[in-house]
Tab-separated table of C-alpha atoms in Angstrom:
chain	number	residue	atom	x	y	z
A	22	MET	CA	5.534	21.242	289.505
A	23	LYS	CA	7.059	24.798	289.487
A	24	GLN	CA	8.739	26.577	286.711
A	25	SER	CA	12.320	25.788	286.861
A	26	LYS	CA	14.375	28.849	286.481
A	27	THR	CA	17.229	27.313	285.033
A	28	LYS	CA	18.241	24.311	282.514
A	29	LEU	CA	17.245	21.061	283.455
A	30	ALA	CA	19.910	17.993	283.914
A	31	ILE	CA	17.434	16.286	281.638
A	32	GLN	CA	18.078	18.546	278.909
A	33	ASN	CA	21.794	17.992	278.829
A	34	ILE	CA	20.733	14.359	277.492
A	35	LYS	CA	20.560	13.419	273.766
A	36	HIS	CA	19.593	9.722	274.047
A	37	ILE	CA	19.608	7.474	276.625
A	38	GLY	CA	20.647	3.461	276.385
A	39	ILE	CA	18.753	1.225	279.342
A	40	VAL	CA	20.573	-1.939	278.900
A	41	GLY	CA	17.953	-4.446	280.605
A	42	SER	CA	13.998	-4.569	279.924
A	43	GLY	CA	13.120	-5.855	283.535
A	44	ILE	CA	11.316	-4.086	286.446
A	45	ALA	CA	14.246	-1.541	287.090
A	46	GLY	CA	14.745	-0.516	283.110
A	47	LEU	CA	10.837	-0.214	282.408
A	48	THR	CA	10.111	1.776	285.433
A	49	PHE	CA	12.679	4.401	284.577
A	50	ALA	CA	11.693	4.947	281.087
A	51	ASN	CA	8.171	5.350	282.581
A	52	SER	CA	9.298	7.845	285.259
A	53	LEU	CA	11.054	10.215	282.928
A	54	VAL	CA	8.303	10.159	280.851
A	55	LYS	CA	5.946	11.193	283.802
A	56	ARG	CA	8.572	13.638	284.992
A	57	TYR	CA	8.715	15.082	281.034
A	58	ASN	CA	5.071	15.216	280.799
A	59	ASP	CA	4.790	17.306	284.305
A	60	LEU	CA	7.737	19.748	282.986
A	61	ARG	CA	7.175	20.332	279.523
A	62	TYR	CA	4.309	22.792	280.098
A	63	TYR	CA	6.738	25.014	282.170
A	64	GLU	CA	9.756	23.947	279.953
A	65	LYS	CA	11.133	24.021	276.211
A	66	LEU	CA	11.947	20.397	276.577
A	67	LYS	CA	12.278	17.405	274.578
A	68	LEU	CA	12.064	14.266	275.737
A	69	PRO	CA	15.651	12.274	275.185
A	70	LYS	CA	15.463	9.355	272.963
A	71	ILE	CA	15.452	6.111	275.044
A	72	SER	CA	16.866	2.664	273.248
A	73	ILE	CA	15.664	-0.252	275.655
A	74	VAL	CA	17.547	-3.079	275.214
A	75	GLY	CA	16.697	-6.573	276.706
A	76	ASN	CA	15.519	-9.859	276.350
A	77	SER	CA	12.149	-9.997	277.643
A	78	GLN	CA	11.847	-13.548	277.317
A	79	ASN	CA	14.162	-14.566	279.832
A	80	HIS	CA	11.757	-13.564	282.536
A	81	SER	CA	10.046	-16.445	284.117
A	82	PRO	CA	6.548	-16.233	286.242
A	83	ARG	CA	7.159	-15.582	289.290
A	84	GLY	CA	5.673	-13.060	292.174
A	85	LEU	CA	6.582	-10.019	293.671
A	86	GLY	CA	6.128	-8.043	296.198
A	87	LEU	CA	5.108	-4.383	296.052
A	88	TRP	CA	5.593	-2.333	298.991
A	89	PRO	CA	3.959	1.148	300.197
A	90	ASN	CA	6.644	3.205	298.110
A	91	SER	CA	6.962	1.272	294.804
A	92	ILE	CA	2.818	1.068	294.578
A	93	TYR	CA	2.478	4.693	294.918
A	94	ALA	CA	5.233	4.905	292.146
A	95	LEU	CA	3.531	2.860	290.048
A	96	LYS	CA	-0.025	4.575	290.422
A	97	GLU	CA	1.344	7.642	289.407
A	98	LEU	CA	2.832	5.960	286.259
A	99	GLY	CA	-0.808	5.430	285.038
A	100	LEU	CA	-1.282	1.548	286.416
A	101	GLU	CA	-3.548	2.217	289.182
A	102	THR	CA	-6.573	0.485	287.648
A	103	PHE	CA	-3.906	-3.142	286.846
A	104	ILE	CA	-2.660	-2.653	290.176
A	105	HIS	CA	-6.483	-2.786	291.644
A	106	GLU	CA	-7.744	-5.597	289.076
A	107	SER	CA	-4.039	-7.615	289.418
A	108	ALA	CA	-2.397	-6.949	292.878
A	109	LEU	CA	-3.392	-8.476	296.142
A	110	LYS	CA	-3.401	-6.834	299.472
A	111	ILE	CA	-1.188	-9.191	302.209
A	112	PRO	CA	0.132	-9.093	305.700
A	113	SER	CA	3.571	-8.816	305.712
A	114	ALA	CA	5.219	-11.964	305.429
A	115	ALA	CA	6.683	-14.010	308.602
A	116	TYR	CA	9.210	-16.666	309.392
A	117	ARG	CA	7.919	-20.229	310.565
A	118	SER	CA	10.050	-22.542	311.915
A	119	MET	CA	9.915	-26.678	310.353
A	120	SER	CA	6.925	-27.455	312.491
A	121	GLY	CA	5.027	-24.644	311.649
A	122	ASN	CA	5.311	-22.435	314.935
A	123	TRP	CA	5.673	-18.169	313.874
A	124	LEU	CA	9.417	-17.370	314.733
A	125	SER	CA	8.561	-13.594	314.034
A	126	LYS	CA	5.694	-12.010	312.552
A	127	CYS	CA	3.829	-8.748	312.432
A	128	SER	CA	1.008	-7.600	314.441
A	129	PRO	CA	-2.641	-8.438	313.269
A	130	THR	CA	-3.489	-4.719	312.285
A	131	LYS	CA	-5.412	-3.566	309.668
A	132	LYS	CA	-2.653	-1.245	308.079
A	133	ASN	CA	0.013	-4.422	308.373
A	134	HIS	CA	-2.309	-6.603	306.658
A	135	GLU	CA	-2.608	-4.105	303.613
A	136	ARG	CA	0.696	-3.018	303.536
A	137	VAL	CA	2.302	-5.338	300.897
A	138	CYS	CA	0.643	-6.399	297.562
A	139	THR	CA	1.764	-9.614	295.576
A	140	ILE	CA	1.390	-9.537	291.818
A	141	LYS	CA	2.844	-11.517	288.915
A	142	GLU	CA	6.177	-10.225	287.175
A	143	ASN	CA	5.067	-11.019	283.616
A	144	GLU	CA	2.107	-9.010	284.129
A	145	LEU	CA	3.603	-6.068	285.585
A	146	LEU	CA	6.026	-5.882	283.025
A	147	THR	CA	3.607	-6.165	280.155
A	148	ASN	CA	1.892	-2.858	281.714
A	149	LEU	CA	5.038	-0.993	281.611
A	150	LYS	CA	6.010	-1.825	278.334
A	151	ASN	CA	2.431	-1.384	277.079
A	152	ASN	CA	2.453	1.768	279.011
A	153	ILE	CA	5.282	3.560	276.770
A	154	ILE	CA	5.621	1.514	273.719
A	155	ASN	CA	4.069	4.006	271.515
A	156	ILE	CA	5.704	6.845	272.665
A	157	PRO	CA	7.490	8.081	269.484
A	158	GLU	CA	10.857	8.523	271.237
A	159	ILE	CA	11.388	5.066	273.022
A	160	GLU	CA	12.377	2.181	271.211
A	161	ILE	CA	12.123	-1.422	272.788
A	162	ILE	CA	14.314	-3.824	271.209
A	163	HIS	CA	14.789	-7.797	271.777
A	164	GLY	CA	18.403	-8.432	272.269
A	165	ASP	CA	20.907	-9.818	273.870
A	166	VAL	CA	23.821	-7.544	275.171
A	167	PHE	CA	27.377	-8.431	275.700
A	168	ASN	CA	29.409	-5.709	275.578
A	169	VAL	CA	29.006	-2.084	276.942
A	170	THR	CA	31.970	0.178	276.478
A	171	GLN	CA	32.797	4.084	276.827
A	172	VAL	CA	34.669	5.576	273.636
A	173	VAL	CA	34.659	8.421	273.162
A	174	ASN	CA	35.253	12.170	274.496
A	175	ASN	CA	34.321	15.457	273.709
A	176	ASN	CA	37.200	16.129	271.164
A	177	GLY	CA	36.329	12.802	269.466
A	178	ASP	CA	39.263	10.921	270.603
A	179	GLU	CA	39.234	7.426	271.393
A	180	VAL	CA	39.633	6.497	275.045
A	181	ASP	CA	41.999	4.271	276.496
A	182	LYS	CA	39.741	1.841	277.911
A	183	ASP	CA	43.116	0.187	280.077
A	184	ASP	CA	43.441	4.092	281.657
A	185	SER	CA	41.408	4.379	285.028
A	186	SER	CA	41.984	7.832	284.640
A	187	ASN	CA	39.244	8.029	282.464
A	188	ASN	CA	36.799	7.312	284.834
A	189	ILE	CA	33.864	9.368	284.002
A	190	ASN	CA	34.001	10.689	287.483
A	191	ASN	CA	37.666	12.295	287.004
A	192	ASN	CA	37.295	12.874	283.452
A	193	LYS	CA	34.490	15.287	282.512
A	194	ASN	CA	35.060	14.558	278.959
A	195	ILE	CA	33.826	11.076	278.875
A	196	ASN	CA	30.177	11.574	277.456
A	197	LYS	CA	29.601	8.609	274.942
A	198	PHE	CA	28.896	4.844	275.113
A	199	GLU	CA	28.386	2.077	273.081
A	200	ILE	CA	25.970	-1.030	273.767
A	201	SER	CA	26.659	-4.069	271.576
A	202	TYR	CA	24.139	-6.242	271.202
A	203	HIS	CA	22.574	-9.358	268.789
A	204	GLU	CA	19.558	-8.924	267.273
A	205	ASN	CA	18.412	-12.093	266.721
A	206	ASP	CA	18.810	-15.848	268.687
A	207	ASP	CA	21.501	-17.227	266.512
A	208	ASN	CA	23.874	-14.562	267.619
A	209	THR	CA	24.882	-13.600	263.584
A	210	LYS	CA	23.637	-9.953	263.529
A	211	THR	CA	25.245	-7.557	265.846
A	212	THR	CA	23.971	-3.711	266.260
A	213	ILE	CA	25.850	-0.730	267.950
A	214	GLN	CA	23.612	1.750	269.685
A	215	ASN	CA	25.905	4.822	270.386
A	216	VAL	CA	24.393	6.853	273.587
A	217	ASP	CA	25.269	9.603	275.815
A	218	PHE	CA	23.442	8.430	279.013
A	219	LEU	CA	23.682	4.856	280.526
A	220	ILE	CA	21.589	2.901	282.650
A	221	GLY	CA	22.247	-0.731	283.084
A	222	ALA	CA	19.289	-2.615	284.426
A	223	ASP	CA	20.417	-5.916	283.398
A	224	GLY	CA	20.256	-8.246	286.222
A	225	MET	CA	22.319	-9.661	288.589
A	226	ASN	CA	24.944	-11.011	286.001
A	227	SER	CA	24.886	-7.447	284.439
A	228	ILE	CA	27.165	-6.836	281.561
A	229	THR	CA	27.211	-3.422	282.374
A	230	ARG	CA	28.399	-3.688	285.979
A	231	GLN	CA	31.108	-5.342	284.776
A	232	SER	CA	32.065	-2.726	282.154
A	233	GLU	CA	35.220	-0.705	282.332
A	234	THR	CA	32.837	2.658	283.327
A	235	PHE	CA	31.887	0.586	286.629
A	236	ARG	CA	35.148	-1.347	287.435
A	237	ASN	CA	37.220	2.210	287.521
A	238	ASN	CA	35.188	3.039	290.037
A	239	ASN	CA	34.908	-0.285	292.115
A	240	ASN	CA	36.818	-3.189	291.755
A	241	ASN	CA	34.526	-5.107	293.650
A	242	THR	CA	32.227	-5.338	290.742
A	243	ASN	CA	32.320	-9.415	290.679
A	244	VAL	CA	28.774	-11.105	291.374
A	245	VAL	CA	29.605	-14.912	292.465
A	246	LYS	CA	27.046	-17.939	293.314
A	247	SER	CA	26.665	-19.172	296.395
A	248	ASN	CA	26.311	-23.127	297.028
A	249	PHE	CA	22.420	-22.641	297.614
A	250	PHE	CA	20.041	-23.623	294.670
A	251	THR	CA	16.554	-22.235	294.355
A	252	LEU	CA	13.510	-23.608	292.588
A	253	GLU	CA	10.621	-21.365	292.526
A	254	GLY	CA	7.297	-21.084	290.525
A	255	ILE	CA	3.362	-19.975	290.494
A	256	LEU	CA	0.741	-22.329	290.767
A	257	SER	CA	-2.390	-20.884	289.052
A	258	PRO	CA	-5.688	-22.181	287.921
A	259	ASN	CA	-6.255	-19.328	285.061
A	260	SER	CA	-2.616	-20.029	283.669
A	261	ASN	CA	-2.071	-21.847	280.160
A	262	VAL	CA	-0.164	-25.110	281.703
A	263	PHE	CA	-2.744	-25.405	284.229
A	264	ARG	CA	-5.673	-25.675	281.226
A	265	GLU	CA	-3.493	-27.883	279.079
A	266	LYS	CA	-3.066	-29.985	281.941
A	267	ASN	CA	-6.743	-30.362	282.536
A	268	ILE	CA	-6.367	-28.873	286.097
A	269	SER	CA	-9.424	-26.741	287.721
A	270	GLU	CA	-8.096	-25.588	290.708
A	271	ILE	CA	-5.149	-26.125	293.683
A	272	PRO	CA	-6.577	-28.223	296.392
A	273	LEU	CA	-8.183	-26.041	299.264
A	274	ASP	CA	-5.993	-27.616	302.065
A	275	ILE	CA	-3.033	-25.798	299.948
A	276	LEU	CA	-4.724	-22.395	299.913
A	277	ASN	CA	-6.270	-22.139	303.254
A	278	GLU	CA	-2.869	-22.553	304.338
A	279	CYS	CA	-1.136	-20.227	302.308
A	280	GLN	CA	-3.509	-17.182	303.048
A	281	TYR	CA	-0.691	-15.648	305.265
A	282	PRO	CA	2.671	-15.799	303.360
A	283	PHE	CA	5.615	-16.965	305.248
A	284	GLU	CA	9.180	-18.360	304.845
A	285	SER	CA	9.890	-21.515	306.802
A	286	LEU	CA	13.479	-22.625	307.983
A	287	GLY	CA	14.940	-25.500	308.671
A	288	GLN	CA	17.455	-27.842	308.423
A	289	TYR	CA	18.601	-31.284	306.723
A	290	LYS	CA	21.201	-33.559	307.354
A	291	GLY	CA	22.862	-30.471	309.112
A	292	MET	CA	22.368	-27.909	306.428
A	293	SER	CA	19.895	-25.183	306.454
A	294	VAL	CA	17.073	-25.099	303.986
A	295	ARG	CA	13.963	-23.026	303.650
A	296	PHE	CA	10.592	-23.028	301.597
A	297	ALA	CA	8.417	-19.747	301.279
A	298	CYS	CA	4.386	-19.516	300.070
A	299	ILE	CA	3.177	-16.112	299.003
A	300	PRO	CA	-0.465	-15.856	297.824
A	301	LEU	CA	-1.437	-14.371	294.833
A	302	LYS	CA	-4.749	-12.828	293.146
A	303	PHE	CA	-7.225	-15.290	292.020
A	304	ASP	CA	-6.520	-18.275	294.388
A	305	SER	CA	-3.327	-18.568	292.932
A	306	LEU	CA	0.457	-18.563	294.705
A	307	PHE	CA	4.185	-18.438	294.185
A	308	TYR	CA	6.389	-20.539	295.959
A	309	PHE	CA	10.318	-21.360	296.362
A	310	ALA	CA	12.399	-23.286	298.040
A	311	THR	CA	16.470	-22.671	298.785
A	312	VAL	CA	18.447	-25.791	299.091
A	313	PRO	CA	22.465	-26.133	299.478
A	314	TYR	CA	23.776	-28.078	296.428
A	315	GLU	CA	25.315	-30.995	298.314
A	316	LEU	CA	22.103	-32.173	299.272
A	317	PHE	CA	21.766	-33.416	296.069
A	318	ASN	CA	22.697	-36.575	294.113
A	319	ASP	CA	23.562	-35.001	291.165
A	320	ASP	CA	23.925	-32.194	288.921
A	321	VAL	CA	20.352	-30.426	289.805
A	322	HIS	CA	20.594	-28.242	286.849
A	323	ASN	CA	20.674	-31.386	284.555
A	324	ASN	CA	18.483	-33.273	286.018
A	325	SER	CA	14.828	-34.250	284.794
A	326	GLU	CA	11.736	-31.980	286.773
A	327	ILE	CA	10.595	-35.271	288.418
A	328	ASP	CA	13.974	-36.318	289.793
A	329	VAL	CA	14.712	-32.669	291.280
A	330	ILE	CA	10.734	-32.636	292.821
A	331	PHE	CA	11.472	-35.958	294.065
A	332	GLN	CA	14.740	-35.076	295.889
A	333	LEU	CA	12.984	-32.158	297.024
A	334	GLN	CA	10.100	-34.129	298.669
A	335	ASN	CA	12.867	-35.826	300.831
A	336	ILE	CA	14.677	-32.581	302.090
A	337	PHE	CA	11.144	-31.037	302.640
A	338	LYS	CA	9.086	-33.994	304.015
A	339	ASP	CA	9.458	-33.036	307.824
A	340	PHE	CA	8.260	-29.733	307.066
A	341	HIS	CA	4.482	-28.223	308.278
A	342	GLY	CA	1.770	-28.187	305.939
A	343	PRO	CA	0.999	-27.358	303.231
A	344	ILE	CA	4.699	-27.726	301.809
A	345	PRO	CA	4.899	-31.310	301.488
A	346	ASN	CA	1.333	-31.323	299.745
A	347	ILE	CA	2.629	-28.442	297.025
A	348	LEU	CA	5.776	-30.535	296.227
A	349	GLU	CA	3.355	-33.720	295.588
A	350	PHE	CA	0.813	-31.571	293.955
A	351	ILE	CA	3.715	-30.577	291.417
A	352	ARG	CA	4.838	-34.058	291.191
A	353	LYS	CA	1.855	-35.397	290.097
A	354	HIS	CA	0.914	-33.066	287.399
A	355	ASP	CA	4.314	-33.244	286.609
A	356	LEU	CA	4.520	-29.021	286.485
A	357	ASN	CA	7.533	-26.993	285.234
A	358	VAL	CA	9.584	-25.306	287.977
A	359	ASN	CA	12.207	-22.499	287.200
A	360	ARG	CA	15.555	-23.388	288.935
A	361	GLY	CA	18.514	-21.235	289.748
A	362	THR	CA	20.951	-20.283	291.839
A	363	VAL	CA	21.481	-17.945	294.707
A	364	TYR	CA	23.736	-15.247	293.538
A	365	GLN	CA	25.691	-12.073	296.000
A	366	ASP	CA	28.251	-9.344	295.369
A	367	GLU	CA	31.466	-10.222	296.299
A	368	GLU	CA	31.718	-8.578	299.100
A	369	ARG	CA	28.227	-6.536	299.190
A	370	GLY	CA	26.211	-9.329	299.724
A	371	ARG	CA	23.192	-7.225	300.629
A	372	ILE	CA	21.513	-3.604	300.018
A	373	ASP	CA	22.851	-2.227	303.307
A	374	HIS	CA	26.621	-3.069	301.977
A	375	MET	CA	26.112	-0.988	298.800
A	376	ASP	CA	29.043	1.130	297.547
A	377	ILE	CA	26.756	4.220	297.465
A	378	ASN	CA	29.346	6.366	295.145
A	379	GLN	CA	29.560	3.787	292.414
A	380	GLN	CA	26.970	5.519	289.971
A	381	THR	CA	28.687	8.219	287.826
A	382	GLU	CA	26.961	11.705	286.135
A	383	GLN	CA	26.048	9.734	282.712
A	384	ALA	CA	26.027	6.110	283.496
A	385	TYR	CA	23.988	4.588	286.786
A	386	LEU	CA	22.975	0.774	287.689
A	387	LEU	CA	19.473	0.163	288.709
A	388	GLY	CA	17.974	-2.983	290.289
A	389	ASP	CA	19.867	-6.049	290.432
A	390	ALA	CA	22.614	-4.840	288.588
A	391	TRP	CA	23.852	-2.734	291.362
A	392	HIS	CA	22.522	-4.714	294.117
A	393	VAL	CA	21.947	-8.641	294.417
A	394	GLU	CA	19.397	-8.630	297.017
A	395	ARG	CA	18.380	-11.666	299.260
A	396	HIS	CA	15.357	-13.105	299.292
A	397	ASN	CA	14.115	-11.332	301.825
A	398	LEU	CA	10.460	-10.174	302.065
A	399	ALA	CA	10.539	-9.535	298.816
A	400	GLN	CA	12.303	-6.509	298.771
A	401	GLY	CA	14.242	-6.586	295.288
A	402	ALA	CA	11.467	-5.394	293.008
A	403	SER	CA	10.334	-2.408	295.351
A	404	ILE	CA	13.895	-1.252	295.728
A	405	SER	CA	14.144	-1.133	292.047
A	406	ILE	CA	11.008	0.699	291.446
A	407	GLU	CA	11.982	3.482	294.145
A	408	ASP	CA	15.538	3.810	292.514
A	409	ALA	CA	14.183	4.363	289.089
A	410	TRP	CA	11.506	6.867	290.311
A	411	GLU	CA	14.137	9.018	291.815
A	412	LEU	CA	16.313	8.934	289.519
A	413	ALA	CA	14.453	10.307	286.784
A	414	TYR	CA	12.948	12.982	289.773
A	415	VAL	CA	16.485	13.944	290.077
A	416	LEU	CA	17.142	14.112	286.559
A	417	SER	CA	13.909	16.621	285.844
A	418	SER	CA	14.843	18.644	289.272
A	419	GLU	CA	18.537	19.458	289.297
A	420	ASP	CA	20.347	21.602	286.645
A	421	THR	CA	23.171	19.603	286.118
A	422	LEU	CA	24.208	15.831	285.861
A	423	LEU	CA	26.676	16.514	288.754
A	424	ASN	CA	24.116	17.773	290.952
A	425	ALA	CA	21.488	15.135	289.920
A	426	GLN	CA	24.123	12.407	290.962
A	427	ASN	CA	24.746	13.527	293.991
A	428	ARG	CA	20.683	14.195	294.776
A	429	PHE	CA	20.363	10.959	293.975
A	430	CYS	CA	23.020	9.164	296.077
A	431	GLU	CA	22.149	11.583	299.452
A	432	LEU	CA	18.543	10.309	298.771
A	433	ARG	CA	19.304	6.763	298.187
A	434	GLU	CA	21.846	6.575	301.007
A	435	GLU	CA	18.803	7.966	303.429
A	436	ARG	CA	16.394	5.208	302.316
A	437	ILE	CA	19.865	2.689	303.027
A	438	ASN	CA	20.022	3.812	306.520
A	439	ASN	CA	16.219	2.960	307.186
A	440	TYR	CA	16.182	-0.464	305.509
A	441	ARG	CA	19.543	-1.316	307.781
A	442	LEU	CA	16.743	-1.651	310.622
A	443	PHE	CA	14.915	-4.041	308.487
A	444	THR	CA	17.176	-5.901	306.729
A	445	GLY	CA	19.712	-6.548	309.580
A	446	PHE	CA	16.631	-7.792	311.898
A	447	THR	CA	15.301	-10.474	309.320
A	448	ASP	CA	18.720	-11.406	308.192
A	449	PHE	CA	19.391	-12.498	311.655
A	450	ILE	CA	16.524	-14.842	311.626
A	451	SER	CA	16.592	-16.012	307.753
A	452	HIS	CA	20.150	-16.442	307.353
A	453	LEU	CA	21.466	-19.308	305.469
A	454	ASP	CA	24.112	-20.896	306.096
A	455	ASN	CA	25.559	-24.644	305.867
A	456	LEU	CA	25.516	-24.865	309.827
A	457	GLY	CA	22.080	-26.152	310.212
A	458	GLN	CA	22.470	-26.716	313.815
A	459	VAL	CA	23.013	-22.952	314.089
A	460	SER	CA	19.810	-22.194	312.307
A	461	GLU	CA	17.682	-24.480	314.455
A	462	LEU	CA	19.241	-23.431	317.974
A	463	ARG	CA	18.238	-19.959	316.836
A	464	ASN	CA	14.862	-20.715	315.446
A	465	ARG	CA	14.288	-22.410	319.296
A	466	LEU	CA	15.549	-19.244	320.923
A	467	MET	CA	12.955	-17.034	318.884
A	468	GLN	CA	10.253	-19.503	319.835
A	469	PHE	CA	10.903	-18.176	323.399
A	470	VAL	CA	10.535	-14.432	322.939
A	471	PRO	CA	7.082	-13.157	323.971
A	472	THR	CA	4.430	-12.369	321.151
A	473	SER	CA	4.096	-9.131	321.936
A	474	ILE	CA	7.520	-7.976	321.981
A	475	ASN	CA	8.010	-10.256	318.958
A	476	GLU	CA	5.312	-8.254	317.046
A	477	ARG	CA	7.175	-4.706	318.172
A	478	ILE	CA	10.188	-5.382	317.140
A	479	PHE	CA	8.843	-6.699	313.398
A	480	ASP	CA	6.211	-3.399	313.282
A	481	PHE	CA	9.208	-1.100	313.971
A	482	SER	CA	11.634	-2.713	311.526
A	483	LEU	CA	8.466	-2.670	308.874
A	484	ASP	CA	8.062	1.203	309.925
A	485	GLN	CA	11.276	1.912	309.009
A	486	SER	CA	11.687	0.091	305.716
A	487	LEU	CA	10.208	0.585	301.852
A	488	GLY	CA	7.513	3.073	302.497
A	489	GLY	CA	7.031	2.999	306.066
A	490	LYS	CA	7.716	5.864	308.363
A	491	GLY	CA	11.210	5.904	307.562
A	492	TYR	CA	11.152	7.645	303.904
A	493	THR	CA	8.794	8.898	301.517
A	494	LEU	CA	9.400	9.067	297.774
A	495	GLN	CA	10.132	12.552	296.214
A	496	ARG	CA	6.921	13.870	294.936
């Protein structure tokens, strides 16, 4: 990296507060350390103090897809050996009908069969955390954040939190934030961190996003529940769960039918449902189901595991293999599953509807805190990694925080324009609604599209997204 002749934006930051200890927050901290190490030989730089506050125990085991840009970034952050040992190269996921017919998939080229890697989220988080845990300037705090406020200007005056003119974009004097969190599980001890640069990476129900810092920028900050329930989990022979239950392996008929990742789309009682299987390394797989709440007899979140699985078996009984066999395997061995709800932005349900100006000079949202990405070929984690990498890049290459903000938004908008081609196509294929008959008609029509044309469309959309021909991360 060339020596900079001007002061860098990173030198204007003394203390960074990162709310959230997930993929986005930990990647940003790692990326900033990487940039700092690249620069310190040329600049008299001091790494800002970084406080990462989050409840890492809330991360359930699940599978992630990593696309080329995110794989590049993680390798540059020192995780190349981990990626080599723990990630599985797979073809890009494709869509199937209830009967198993392929609705859309990429062409069977070597490039497409090595484009994406799958990995376990908890293992990636552990490695990102271990990468920075011994750096003196970084503290990782286990705690539940319950409030984020902007409170002080340069004159030391308290900010009127109800005065929308105090938005950072309008009032350049605001430069402090308070992060309030509980340190222990019984919520009896409250701690406050004062920081002058804020990263909100606390997921789809982001406390940071609901603070006045971003509410003043955009009133549409609400994340709302959809009417779709999700169930997901990992089947892994080397997991503690399998060992405790004396399960030595996943049946071969299941593994053989999950070598190619897929999302199967169908309908039950006139409503859209879907089931996905994604292979992982070491003969493991990640699965998830998405089903309308109306199809369950009772409150699905309070029902027993066996009752939920039994109802799902009825819903997916007419789907192709290995879906019924997976659900039977889970029921037979009484395996735990993770239950949740599909969330969406009140008005911007997908990343291509993102308000690019929501970020400010001293406060940024990353990951699901900025967007609630639908299950769509495993894009969410890769987008979070890309955002974190490029935010660290602009802070260590631009001379002011304002220029860094403008450059970050320019870069991200360019990426989003490329994503639109991809998300628009896949959303047409996989969009969930309560009109199952409409989805079924769409599925039947897709089966009449010639395979060669289908593959060309899929390949083109892949090439424009997440590390294809469309965009290369800043180096």
